[in-house]
Tab-separated table of C-alpha atoms in Angstrom:
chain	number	residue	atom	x	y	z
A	1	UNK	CA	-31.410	-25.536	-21.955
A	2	UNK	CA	-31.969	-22.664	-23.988
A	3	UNK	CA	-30.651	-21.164	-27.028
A	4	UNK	CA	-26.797	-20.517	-26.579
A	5	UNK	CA	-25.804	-17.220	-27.498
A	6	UNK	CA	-21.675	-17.313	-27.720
A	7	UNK	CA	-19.914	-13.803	-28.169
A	8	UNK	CA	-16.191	-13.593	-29.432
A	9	UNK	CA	-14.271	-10.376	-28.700
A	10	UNK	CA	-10.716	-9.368	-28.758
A	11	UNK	CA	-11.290	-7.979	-25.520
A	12	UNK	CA	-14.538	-6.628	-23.693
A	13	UNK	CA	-14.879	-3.039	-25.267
A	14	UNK	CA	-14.946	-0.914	-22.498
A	15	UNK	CA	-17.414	-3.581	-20.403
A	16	UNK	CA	-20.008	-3.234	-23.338
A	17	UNK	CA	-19.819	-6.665	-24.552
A	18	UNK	CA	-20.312	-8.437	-20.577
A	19	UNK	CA	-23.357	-6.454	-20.576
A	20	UNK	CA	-24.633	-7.464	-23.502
A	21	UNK	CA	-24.321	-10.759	-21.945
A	22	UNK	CA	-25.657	-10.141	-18.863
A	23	UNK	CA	-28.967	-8.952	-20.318
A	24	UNK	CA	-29.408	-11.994	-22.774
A	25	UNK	CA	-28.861	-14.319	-19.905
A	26	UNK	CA	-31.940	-12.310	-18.178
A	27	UNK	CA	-33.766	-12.889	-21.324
A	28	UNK	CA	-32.945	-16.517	-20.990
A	29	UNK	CA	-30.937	-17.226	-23.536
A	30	UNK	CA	-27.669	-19.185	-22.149
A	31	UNK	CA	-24.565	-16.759	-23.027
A	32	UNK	CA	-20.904	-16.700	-23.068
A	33	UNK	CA	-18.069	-14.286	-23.374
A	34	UNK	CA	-14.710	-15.656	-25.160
A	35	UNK	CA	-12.104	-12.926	-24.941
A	36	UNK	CA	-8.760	-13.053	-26.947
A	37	UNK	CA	-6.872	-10.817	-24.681
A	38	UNK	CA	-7.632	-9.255	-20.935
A	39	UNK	CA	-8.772	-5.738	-20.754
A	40	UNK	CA	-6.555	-3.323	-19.194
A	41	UNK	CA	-8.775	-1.581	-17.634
A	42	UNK	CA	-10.294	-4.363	-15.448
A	43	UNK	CA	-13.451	-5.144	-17.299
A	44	UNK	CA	-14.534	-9.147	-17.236
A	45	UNK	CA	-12.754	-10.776	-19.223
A	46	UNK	CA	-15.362	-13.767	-19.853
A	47	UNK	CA	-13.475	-17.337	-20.640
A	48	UNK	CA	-9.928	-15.369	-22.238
A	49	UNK	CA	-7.714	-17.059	-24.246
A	50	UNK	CA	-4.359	-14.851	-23.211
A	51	UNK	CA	-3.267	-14.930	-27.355
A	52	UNK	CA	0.120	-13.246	-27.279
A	53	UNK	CA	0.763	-10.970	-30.597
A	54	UNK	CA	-1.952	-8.883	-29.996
A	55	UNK	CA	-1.167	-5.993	-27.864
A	56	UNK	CA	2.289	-5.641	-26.532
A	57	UNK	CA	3.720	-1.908	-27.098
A	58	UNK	CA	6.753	-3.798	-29.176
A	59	UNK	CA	4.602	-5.812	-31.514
A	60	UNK	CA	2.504	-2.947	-32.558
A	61	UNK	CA	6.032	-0.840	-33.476
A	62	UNK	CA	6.901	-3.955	-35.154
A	63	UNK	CA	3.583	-4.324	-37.050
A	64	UNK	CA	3.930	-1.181	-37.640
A	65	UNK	CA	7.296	-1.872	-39.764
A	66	UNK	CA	4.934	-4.894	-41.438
A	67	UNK	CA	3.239	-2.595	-42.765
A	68	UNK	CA	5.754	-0.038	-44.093
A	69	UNK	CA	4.025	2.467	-47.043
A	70	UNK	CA	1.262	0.094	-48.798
A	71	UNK	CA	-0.767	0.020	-45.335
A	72	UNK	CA	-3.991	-1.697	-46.098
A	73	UNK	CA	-4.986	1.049	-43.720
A	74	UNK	CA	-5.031	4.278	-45.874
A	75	UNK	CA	-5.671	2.181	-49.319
A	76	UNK	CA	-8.845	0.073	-47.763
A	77	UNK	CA	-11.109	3.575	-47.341
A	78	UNK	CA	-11.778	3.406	-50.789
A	79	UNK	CA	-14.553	0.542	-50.246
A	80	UNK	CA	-17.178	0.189	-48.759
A	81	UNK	CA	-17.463	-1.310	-46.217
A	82	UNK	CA	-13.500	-1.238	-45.706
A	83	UNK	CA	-11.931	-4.245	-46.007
A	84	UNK	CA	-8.877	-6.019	-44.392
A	85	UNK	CA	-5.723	-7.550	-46.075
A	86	UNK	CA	-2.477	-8.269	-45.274
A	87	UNK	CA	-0.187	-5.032	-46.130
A	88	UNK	CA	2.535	-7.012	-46.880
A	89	UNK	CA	3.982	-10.648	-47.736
A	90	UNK	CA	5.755	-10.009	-44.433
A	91	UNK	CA	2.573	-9.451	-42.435
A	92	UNK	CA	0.495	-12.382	-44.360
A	93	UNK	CA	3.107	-14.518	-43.152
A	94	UNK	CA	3.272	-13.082	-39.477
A	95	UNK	CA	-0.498	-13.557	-39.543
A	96	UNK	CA	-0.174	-17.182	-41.258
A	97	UNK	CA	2.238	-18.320	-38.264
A	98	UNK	CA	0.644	-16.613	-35.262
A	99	UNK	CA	-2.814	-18.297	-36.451
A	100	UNK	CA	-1.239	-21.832	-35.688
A	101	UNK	CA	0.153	-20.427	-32.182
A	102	UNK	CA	-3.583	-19.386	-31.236
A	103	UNK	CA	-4.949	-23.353	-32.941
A	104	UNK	CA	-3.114	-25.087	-30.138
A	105	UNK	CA	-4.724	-22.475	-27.496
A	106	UNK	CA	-8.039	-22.919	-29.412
A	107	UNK	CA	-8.047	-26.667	-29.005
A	108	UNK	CA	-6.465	-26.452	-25.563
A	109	UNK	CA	-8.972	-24.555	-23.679
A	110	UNK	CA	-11.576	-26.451	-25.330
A	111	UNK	CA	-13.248	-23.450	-27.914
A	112	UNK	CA	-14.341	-25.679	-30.884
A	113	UNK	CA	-16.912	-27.510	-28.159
A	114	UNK	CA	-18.482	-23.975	-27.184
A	115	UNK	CA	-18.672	-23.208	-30.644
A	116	UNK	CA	-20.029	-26.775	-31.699
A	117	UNK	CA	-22.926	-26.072	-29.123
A	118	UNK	CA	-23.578	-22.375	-29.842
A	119	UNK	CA	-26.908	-21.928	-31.528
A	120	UNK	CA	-26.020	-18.016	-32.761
A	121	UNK	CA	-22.287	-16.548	-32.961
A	122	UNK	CA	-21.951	-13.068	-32.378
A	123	UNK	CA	-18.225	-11.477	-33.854
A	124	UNK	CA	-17.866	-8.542	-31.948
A	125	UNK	CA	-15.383	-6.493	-33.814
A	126	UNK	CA	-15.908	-8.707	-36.610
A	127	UNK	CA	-12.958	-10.861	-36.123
A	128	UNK	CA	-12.347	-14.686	-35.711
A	129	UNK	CA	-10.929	-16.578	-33.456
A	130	UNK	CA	-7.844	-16.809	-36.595
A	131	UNK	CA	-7.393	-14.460	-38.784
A	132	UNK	CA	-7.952	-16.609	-41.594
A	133	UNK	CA	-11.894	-17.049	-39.690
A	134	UNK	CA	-10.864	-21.321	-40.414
A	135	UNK	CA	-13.400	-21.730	-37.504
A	136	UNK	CA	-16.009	-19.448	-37.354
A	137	UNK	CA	-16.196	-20.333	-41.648
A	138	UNK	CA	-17.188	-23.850	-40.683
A	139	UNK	CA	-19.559	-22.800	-38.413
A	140	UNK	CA	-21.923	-21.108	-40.163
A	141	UNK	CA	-22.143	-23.447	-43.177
A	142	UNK	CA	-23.518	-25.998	-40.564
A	143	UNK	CA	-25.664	-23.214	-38.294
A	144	UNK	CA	-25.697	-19.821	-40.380
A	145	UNK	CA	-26.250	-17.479	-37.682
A	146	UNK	CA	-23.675	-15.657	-37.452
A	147	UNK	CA	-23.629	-12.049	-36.790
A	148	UNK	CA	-21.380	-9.324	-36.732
A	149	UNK	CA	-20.943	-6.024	-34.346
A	150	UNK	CA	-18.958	-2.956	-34.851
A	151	UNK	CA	-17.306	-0.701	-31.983
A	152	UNK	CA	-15.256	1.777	-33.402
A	153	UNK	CA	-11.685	1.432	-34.880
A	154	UNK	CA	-12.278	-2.295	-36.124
A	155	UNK	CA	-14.543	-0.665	-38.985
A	156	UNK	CA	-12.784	2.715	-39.269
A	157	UNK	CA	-9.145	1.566	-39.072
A	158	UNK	CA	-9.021	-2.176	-39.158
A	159	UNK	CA	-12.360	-2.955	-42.039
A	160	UNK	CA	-14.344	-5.764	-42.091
A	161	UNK	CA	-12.823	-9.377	-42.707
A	162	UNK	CA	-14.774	-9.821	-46.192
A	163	UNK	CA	-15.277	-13.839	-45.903
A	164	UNK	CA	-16.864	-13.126	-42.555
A	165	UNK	CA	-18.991	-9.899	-43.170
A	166	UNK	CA	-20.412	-11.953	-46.194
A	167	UNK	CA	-21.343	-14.330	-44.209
A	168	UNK	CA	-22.718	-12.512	-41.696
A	169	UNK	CA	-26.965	-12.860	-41.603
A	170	UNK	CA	-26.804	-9.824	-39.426
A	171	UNK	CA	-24.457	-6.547	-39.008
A	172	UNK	CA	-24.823	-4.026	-35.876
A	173	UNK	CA	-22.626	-0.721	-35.032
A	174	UNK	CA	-22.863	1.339	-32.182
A	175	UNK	CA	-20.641	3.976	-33.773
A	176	UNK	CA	-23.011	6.530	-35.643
A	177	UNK	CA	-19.805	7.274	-38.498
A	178	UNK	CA	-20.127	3.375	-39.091
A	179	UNK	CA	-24.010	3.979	-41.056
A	180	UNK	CA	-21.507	5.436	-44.011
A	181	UNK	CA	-19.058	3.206	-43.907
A	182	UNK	CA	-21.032	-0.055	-43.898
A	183	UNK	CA	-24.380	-0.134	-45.681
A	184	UNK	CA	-25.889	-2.698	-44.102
A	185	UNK	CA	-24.869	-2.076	-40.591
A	186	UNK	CA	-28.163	-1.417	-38.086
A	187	UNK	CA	-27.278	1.184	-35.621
A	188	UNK	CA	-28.064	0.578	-31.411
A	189	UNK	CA	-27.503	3.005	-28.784
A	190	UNK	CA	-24.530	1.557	-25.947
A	191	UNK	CA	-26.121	-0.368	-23.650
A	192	UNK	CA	-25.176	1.248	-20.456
A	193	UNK	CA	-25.731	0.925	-16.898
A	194	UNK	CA	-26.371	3.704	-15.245
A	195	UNK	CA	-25.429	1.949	-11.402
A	196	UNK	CA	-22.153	1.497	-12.643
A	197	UNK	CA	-21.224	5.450	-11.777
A	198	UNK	CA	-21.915	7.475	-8.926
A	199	UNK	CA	-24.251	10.030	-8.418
A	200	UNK	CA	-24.067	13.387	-8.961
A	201	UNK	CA	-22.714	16.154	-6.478
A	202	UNK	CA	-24.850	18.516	-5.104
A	203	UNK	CA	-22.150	20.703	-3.443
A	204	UNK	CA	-21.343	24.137	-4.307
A	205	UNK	CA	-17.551	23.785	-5.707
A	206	UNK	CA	-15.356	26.481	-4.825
A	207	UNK	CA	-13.426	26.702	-8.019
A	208	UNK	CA	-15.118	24.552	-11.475
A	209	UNK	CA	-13.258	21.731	-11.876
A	210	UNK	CA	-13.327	20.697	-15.872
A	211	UNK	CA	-11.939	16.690	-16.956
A	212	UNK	CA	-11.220	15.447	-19.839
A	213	UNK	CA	-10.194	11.440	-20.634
A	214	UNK	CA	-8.960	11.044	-23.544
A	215	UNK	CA	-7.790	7.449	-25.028
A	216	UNK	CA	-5.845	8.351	-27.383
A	217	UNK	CA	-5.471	12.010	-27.998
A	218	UNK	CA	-5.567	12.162	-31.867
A	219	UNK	CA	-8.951	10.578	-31.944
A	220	UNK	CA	-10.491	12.930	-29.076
A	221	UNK	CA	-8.937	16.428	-30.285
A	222	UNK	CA	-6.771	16.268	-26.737
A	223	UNK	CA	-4.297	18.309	-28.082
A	224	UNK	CA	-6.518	21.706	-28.658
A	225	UNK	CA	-8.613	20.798	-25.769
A	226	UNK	CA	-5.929	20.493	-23.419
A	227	UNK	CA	-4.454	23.807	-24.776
A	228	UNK	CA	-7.839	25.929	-24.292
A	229	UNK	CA	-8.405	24.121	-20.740
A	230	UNK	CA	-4.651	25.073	-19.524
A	231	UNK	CA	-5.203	28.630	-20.490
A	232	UNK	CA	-8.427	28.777	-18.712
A	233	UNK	CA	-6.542	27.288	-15.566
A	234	UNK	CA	-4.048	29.909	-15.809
A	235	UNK	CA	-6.347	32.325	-15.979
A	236	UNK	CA	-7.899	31.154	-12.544
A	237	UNK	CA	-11.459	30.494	-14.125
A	238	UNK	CA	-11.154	26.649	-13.513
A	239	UNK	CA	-9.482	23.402	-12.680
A	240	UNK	CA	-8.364	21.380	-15.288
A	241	UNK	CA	-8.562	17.315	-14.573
A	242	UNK	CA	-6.728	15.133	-17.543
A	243	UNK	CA	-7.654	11.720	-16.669
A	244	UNK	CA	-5.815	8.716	-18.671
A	245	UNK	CA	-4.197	5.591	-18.476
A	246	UNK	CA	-6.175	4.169	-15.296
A	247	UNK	CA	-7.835	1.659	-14.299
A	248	UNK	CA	-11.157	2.152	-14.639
A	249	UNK	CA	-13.023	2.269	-11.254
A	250	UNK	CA	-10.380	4.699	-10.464
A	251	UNK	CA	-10.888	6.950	-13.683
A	252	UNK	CA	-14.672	6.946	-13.215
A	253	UNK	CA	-13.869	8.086	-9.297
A	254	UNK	CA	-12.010	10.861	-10.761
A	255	UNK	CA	-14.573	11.598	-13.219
A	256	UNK	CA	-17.356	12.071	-10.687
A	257	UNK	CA	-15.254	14.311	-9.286
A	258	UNK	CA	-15.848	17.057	-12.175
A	259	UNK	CA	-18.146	20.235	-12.799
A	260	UNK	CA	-17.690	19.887	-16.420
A	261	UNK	CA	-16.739	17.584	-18.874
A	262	UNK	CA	-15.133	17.535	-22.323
A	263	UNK	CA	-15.906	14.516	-23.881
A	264	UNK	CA	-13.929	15.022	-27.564
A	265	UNK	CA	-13.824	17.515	-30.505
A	266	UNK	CA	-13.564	14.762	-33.393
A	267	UNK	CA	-16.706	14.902	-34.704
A	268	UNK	CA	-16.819	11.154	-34.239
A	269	UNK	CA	-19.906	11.854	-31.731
A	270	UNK	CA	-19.865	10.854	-27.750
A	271	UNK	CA	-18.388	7.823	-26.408
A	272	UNK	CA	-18.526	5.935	-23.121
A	273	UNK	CA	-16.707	8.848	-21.355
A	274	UNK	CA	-19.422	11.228	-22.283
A	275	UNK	CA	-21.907	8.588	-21.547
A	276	UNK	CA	-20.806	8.705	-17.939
A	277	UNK	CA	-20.410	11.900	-17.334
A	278	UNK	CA	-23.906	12.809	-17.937
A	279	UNK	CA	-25.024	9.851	-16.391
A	280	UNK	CA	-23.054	11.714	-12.895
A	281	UNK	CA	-25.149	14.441	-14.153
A	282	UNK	CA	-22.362	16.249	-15.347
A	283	UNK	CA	-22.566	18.900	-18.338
A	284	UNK	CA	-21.071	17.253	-21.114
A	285	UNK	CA	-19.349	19.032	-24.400
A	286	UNK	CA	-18.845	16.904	-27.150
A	287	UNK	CA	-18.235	17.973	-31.174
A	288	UNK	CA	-21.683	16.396	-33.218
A	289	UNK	CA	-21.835	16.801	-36.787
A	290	UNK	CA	-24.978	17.855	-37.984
A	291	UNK	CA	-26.496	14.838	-39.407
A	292	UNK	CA	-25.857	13.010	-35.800
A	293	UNK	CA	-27.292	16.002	-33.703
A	294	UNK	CA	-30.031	15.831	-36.213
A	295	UNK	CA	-30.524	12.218	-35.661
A	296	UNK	CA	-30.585	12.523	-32.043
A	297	UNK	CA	-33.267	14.722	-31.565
A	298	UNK	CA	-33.567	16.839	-28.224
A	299	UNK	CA	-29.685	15.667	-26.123
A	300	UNK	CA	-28.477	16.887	-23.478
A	301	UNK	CA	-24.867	17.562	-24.644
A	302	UNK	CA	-23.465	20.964	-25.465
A	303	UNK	CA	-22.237	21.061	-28.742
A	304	UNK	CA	-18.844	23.129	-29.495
A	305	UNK	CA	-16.004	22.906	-31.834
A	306	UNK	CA	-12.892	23.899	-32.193
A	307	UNK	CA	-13.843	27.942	-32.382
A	308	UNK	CA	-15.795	28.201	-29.566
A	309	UNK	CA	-14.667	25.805	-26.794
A	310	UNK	CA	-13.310	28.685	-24.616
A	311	UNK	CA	-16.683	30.367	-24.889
A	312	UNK	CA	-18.850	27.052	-23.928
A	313	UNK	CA	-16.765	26.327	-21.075
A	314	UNK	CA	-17.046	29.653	-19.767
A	315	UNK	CA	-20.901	30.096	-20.208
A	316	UNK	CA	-20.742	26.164	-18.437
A	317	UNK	CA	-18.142	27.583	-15.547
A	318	UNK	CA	-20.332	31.048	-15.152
A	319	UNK	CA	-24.011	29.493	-15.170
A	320	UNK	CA	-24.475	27.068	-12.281
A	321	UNK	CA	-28.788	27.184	-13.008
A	322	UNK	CA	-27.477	26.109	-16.782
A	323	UNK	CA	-25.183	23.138	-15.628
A	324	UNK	CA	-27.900	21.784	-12.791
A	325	UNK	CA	-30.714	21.662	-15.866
A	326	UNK	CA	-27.968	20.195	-18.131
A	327	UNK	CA	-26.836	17.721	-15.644
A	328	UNK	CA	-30.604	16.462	-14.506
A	329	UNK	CA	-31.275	16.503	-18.096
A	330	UNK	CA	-28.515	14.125	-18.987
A	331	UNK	CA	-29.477	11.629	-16.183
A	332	UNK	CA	-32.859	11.213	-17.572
A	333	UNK	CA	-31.350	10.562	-20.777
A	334	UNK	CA	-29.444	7.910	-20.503
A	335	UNK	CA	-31.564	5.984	-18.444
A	336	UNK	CA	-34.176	6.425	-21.432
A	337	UNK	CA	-31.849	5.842	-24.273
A	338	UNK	CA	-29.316	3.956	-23.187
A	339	UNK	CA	-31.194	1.161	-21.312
A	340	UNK	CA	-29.164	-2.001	-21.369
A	341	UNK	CA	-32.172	-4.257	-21.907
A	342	UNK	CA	-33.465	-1.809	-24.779
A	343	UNK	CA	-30.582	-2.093	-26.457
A	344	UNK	CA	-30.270	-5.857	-26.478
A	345	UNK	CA	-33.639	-6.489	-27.177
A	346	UNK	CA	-33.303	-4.573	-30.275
A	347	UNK	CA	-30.445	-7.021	-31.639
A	348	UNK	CA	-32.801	-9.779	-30.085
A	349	UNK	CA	-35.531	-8.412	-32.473
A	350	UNK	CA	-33.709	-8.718	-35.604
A	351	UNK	CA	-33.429	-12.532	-33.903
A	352	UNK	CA	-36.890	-13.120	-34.048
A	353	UNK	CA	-37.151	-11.753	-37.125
A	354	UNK	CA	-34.632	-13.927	-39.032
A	355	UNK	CA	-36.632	-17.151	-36.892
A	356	UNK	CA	-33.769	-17.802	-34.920
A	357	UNK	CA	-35.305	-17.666	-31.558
């Protein structure tokens, strides 16, 4: 048998995590998933513990009144890395209760075994199986490999969970933001397989159709992007295609349906979305601050912001020699950057490095 990898996720980030997994177990290390919640989008969910209290739409309005003005969310920024607490007496108490709710499920499904057997445990999001981390705490005073992984929100809105980020021998973020906001984070590109989209089209479209997929629209800039696409539309130039809220085989069909694609105008740099599209060979337009364009070298995204959107689309929609270079361009990229084994073998590395495997 050989070294067991376990992962522990509130839910597979947009398939990320299973992949991960896949490409240890091809490195032959023996790896599980353990998933907190399903994901809604129909990635796997690994061996999912179903915890209730997570993410029903009343519980977050009700968290929501938890946390009334002192949200640990706005005062946390101040340190770095953010860190967690309980907003309220109210919510430490909430938090208290639920974590004996989820120790019956724990022991039920048999967790503390997997754990008792796992030779490194990887936190992705940086949570526990409780939120007081009773578990994963006793854990690594016996093993000590414990390592953390960042996503996106978890570090930006949530913070770290300080007993567990101290304790973590290793920290990784795939969110480029996340290098300021934890100092001893080690940055790795998605791991993302490119068979998991279709190819690109290689018909002449009658009219440009432009998408745009937006999570949630205050993190992507929606609200402007929808706004300059709409006018376009109405102007007869393109299609606009405002995928959200699917599941995702069917958002990705929809995707590979588009001429163009507007990944987000955040400055919080390109996420899976983007990923895909130029993996369909679609142009891409995504908003890169300079120090993350500058860290990325030669990409194949179009850079824009929030002054010059109309005029990037419409050089996109009016150049189809400029799109086909774009869109070959971005296929080659991925596959180069993005490997899934590249990436994992990185994190594997830092493994090796520490004398773990």
């Amino acid at each position: 048998m050989g070294i067991k990898i376990v992962h522990i996720a509130c839910q597979n980030t947009a398939g990320i995590i299973s992949t991960f997994v896949k490409c240890e177990r091809e490195l032959g290390f023996d790896s599980t998933l353990i998933t907190m919640i399903p994901h809604p989008y129909g990635f796997e969910n690994g061996l999912c513990l179903n915890y209730p209290f997570i993410n029903e739409s009343w519980f977050k309005g009700l968290r929501e009144v938890f946390k009334g003005k002192n949200s640990s969310c706005k005062s946390m920024r101040k340190e770095t890395p953010p860190i967690w607490s309980p907003s309220s007496r109210i919510e430490e108490i909430f938090f208290s209760m639920r974590d004996q709710l989820y120790d019956r499920i724990i022991r039920k499904k048999g967790i503390l075994e997997i754990l008792d057997s796992a030779d490194i445990l990887v936190l992705d999001g940086g949570l526990g199986l409780r939120r007081d981390c009773k578990y994963e705490l006793d854990w690594v005073k016996k093993k000590g490999r414990l390592v953390s992984v960042f996503y996106g929100s978890d570090l930006r809105v949530r913070g770290v969970i300080k007993p567990l980020d101290e304790k973590s021998a290793l920290h990784f973020t795939l969110e480029f933001d996340h290098l300021k906001l934890h100092p001893k984070a080690k940055y790795i590109f998605y791991p993302f397989e490119h068979s998991r989209v279709p190819p690109p089209h290689s018909c002449k479209p009658d009219k440009i159709r432009v998408g745009h997929s937006p999570t949630k629209w205050e993190a992507k800039g929606t609200s402007k992007i929808v706004e300059t696409a709409l006018k376009l539309e109405r102007e007869n130039k393109i299609e606009f295609l405002l995928i959200q809220n699917l599941p995702y085989k069917k958002a990705v069909e929809l995707q590979s349906t588009c001429h163009i694609f507007i990944d987000q105008l955040s400055g919080l740099g390109y996420g899976l979305s983007g990923l895909q599209a130029i993996a369909m060979g679609i142009p891409t337009l995504v908003n890169l601050k300079k120090e993350h364009e500058e860290f990325l070298g030669d990409h194949p995204f179009v850079n824009f912001d929030e002054t010059n959107l109309e005029e990037k689309l419409i050089e996109l929609v009016e150049n189809r020699e400029l799109r086909e270079k774009l869109g070959k361009k971005g296929i080659e990229w991925v596959k180069r950057v993005h490997d899934p084994m590249k990436a994992t073998k990185t994190m594997v590395d830092e493994y090796r490095n520490l004398g773990w495997v």
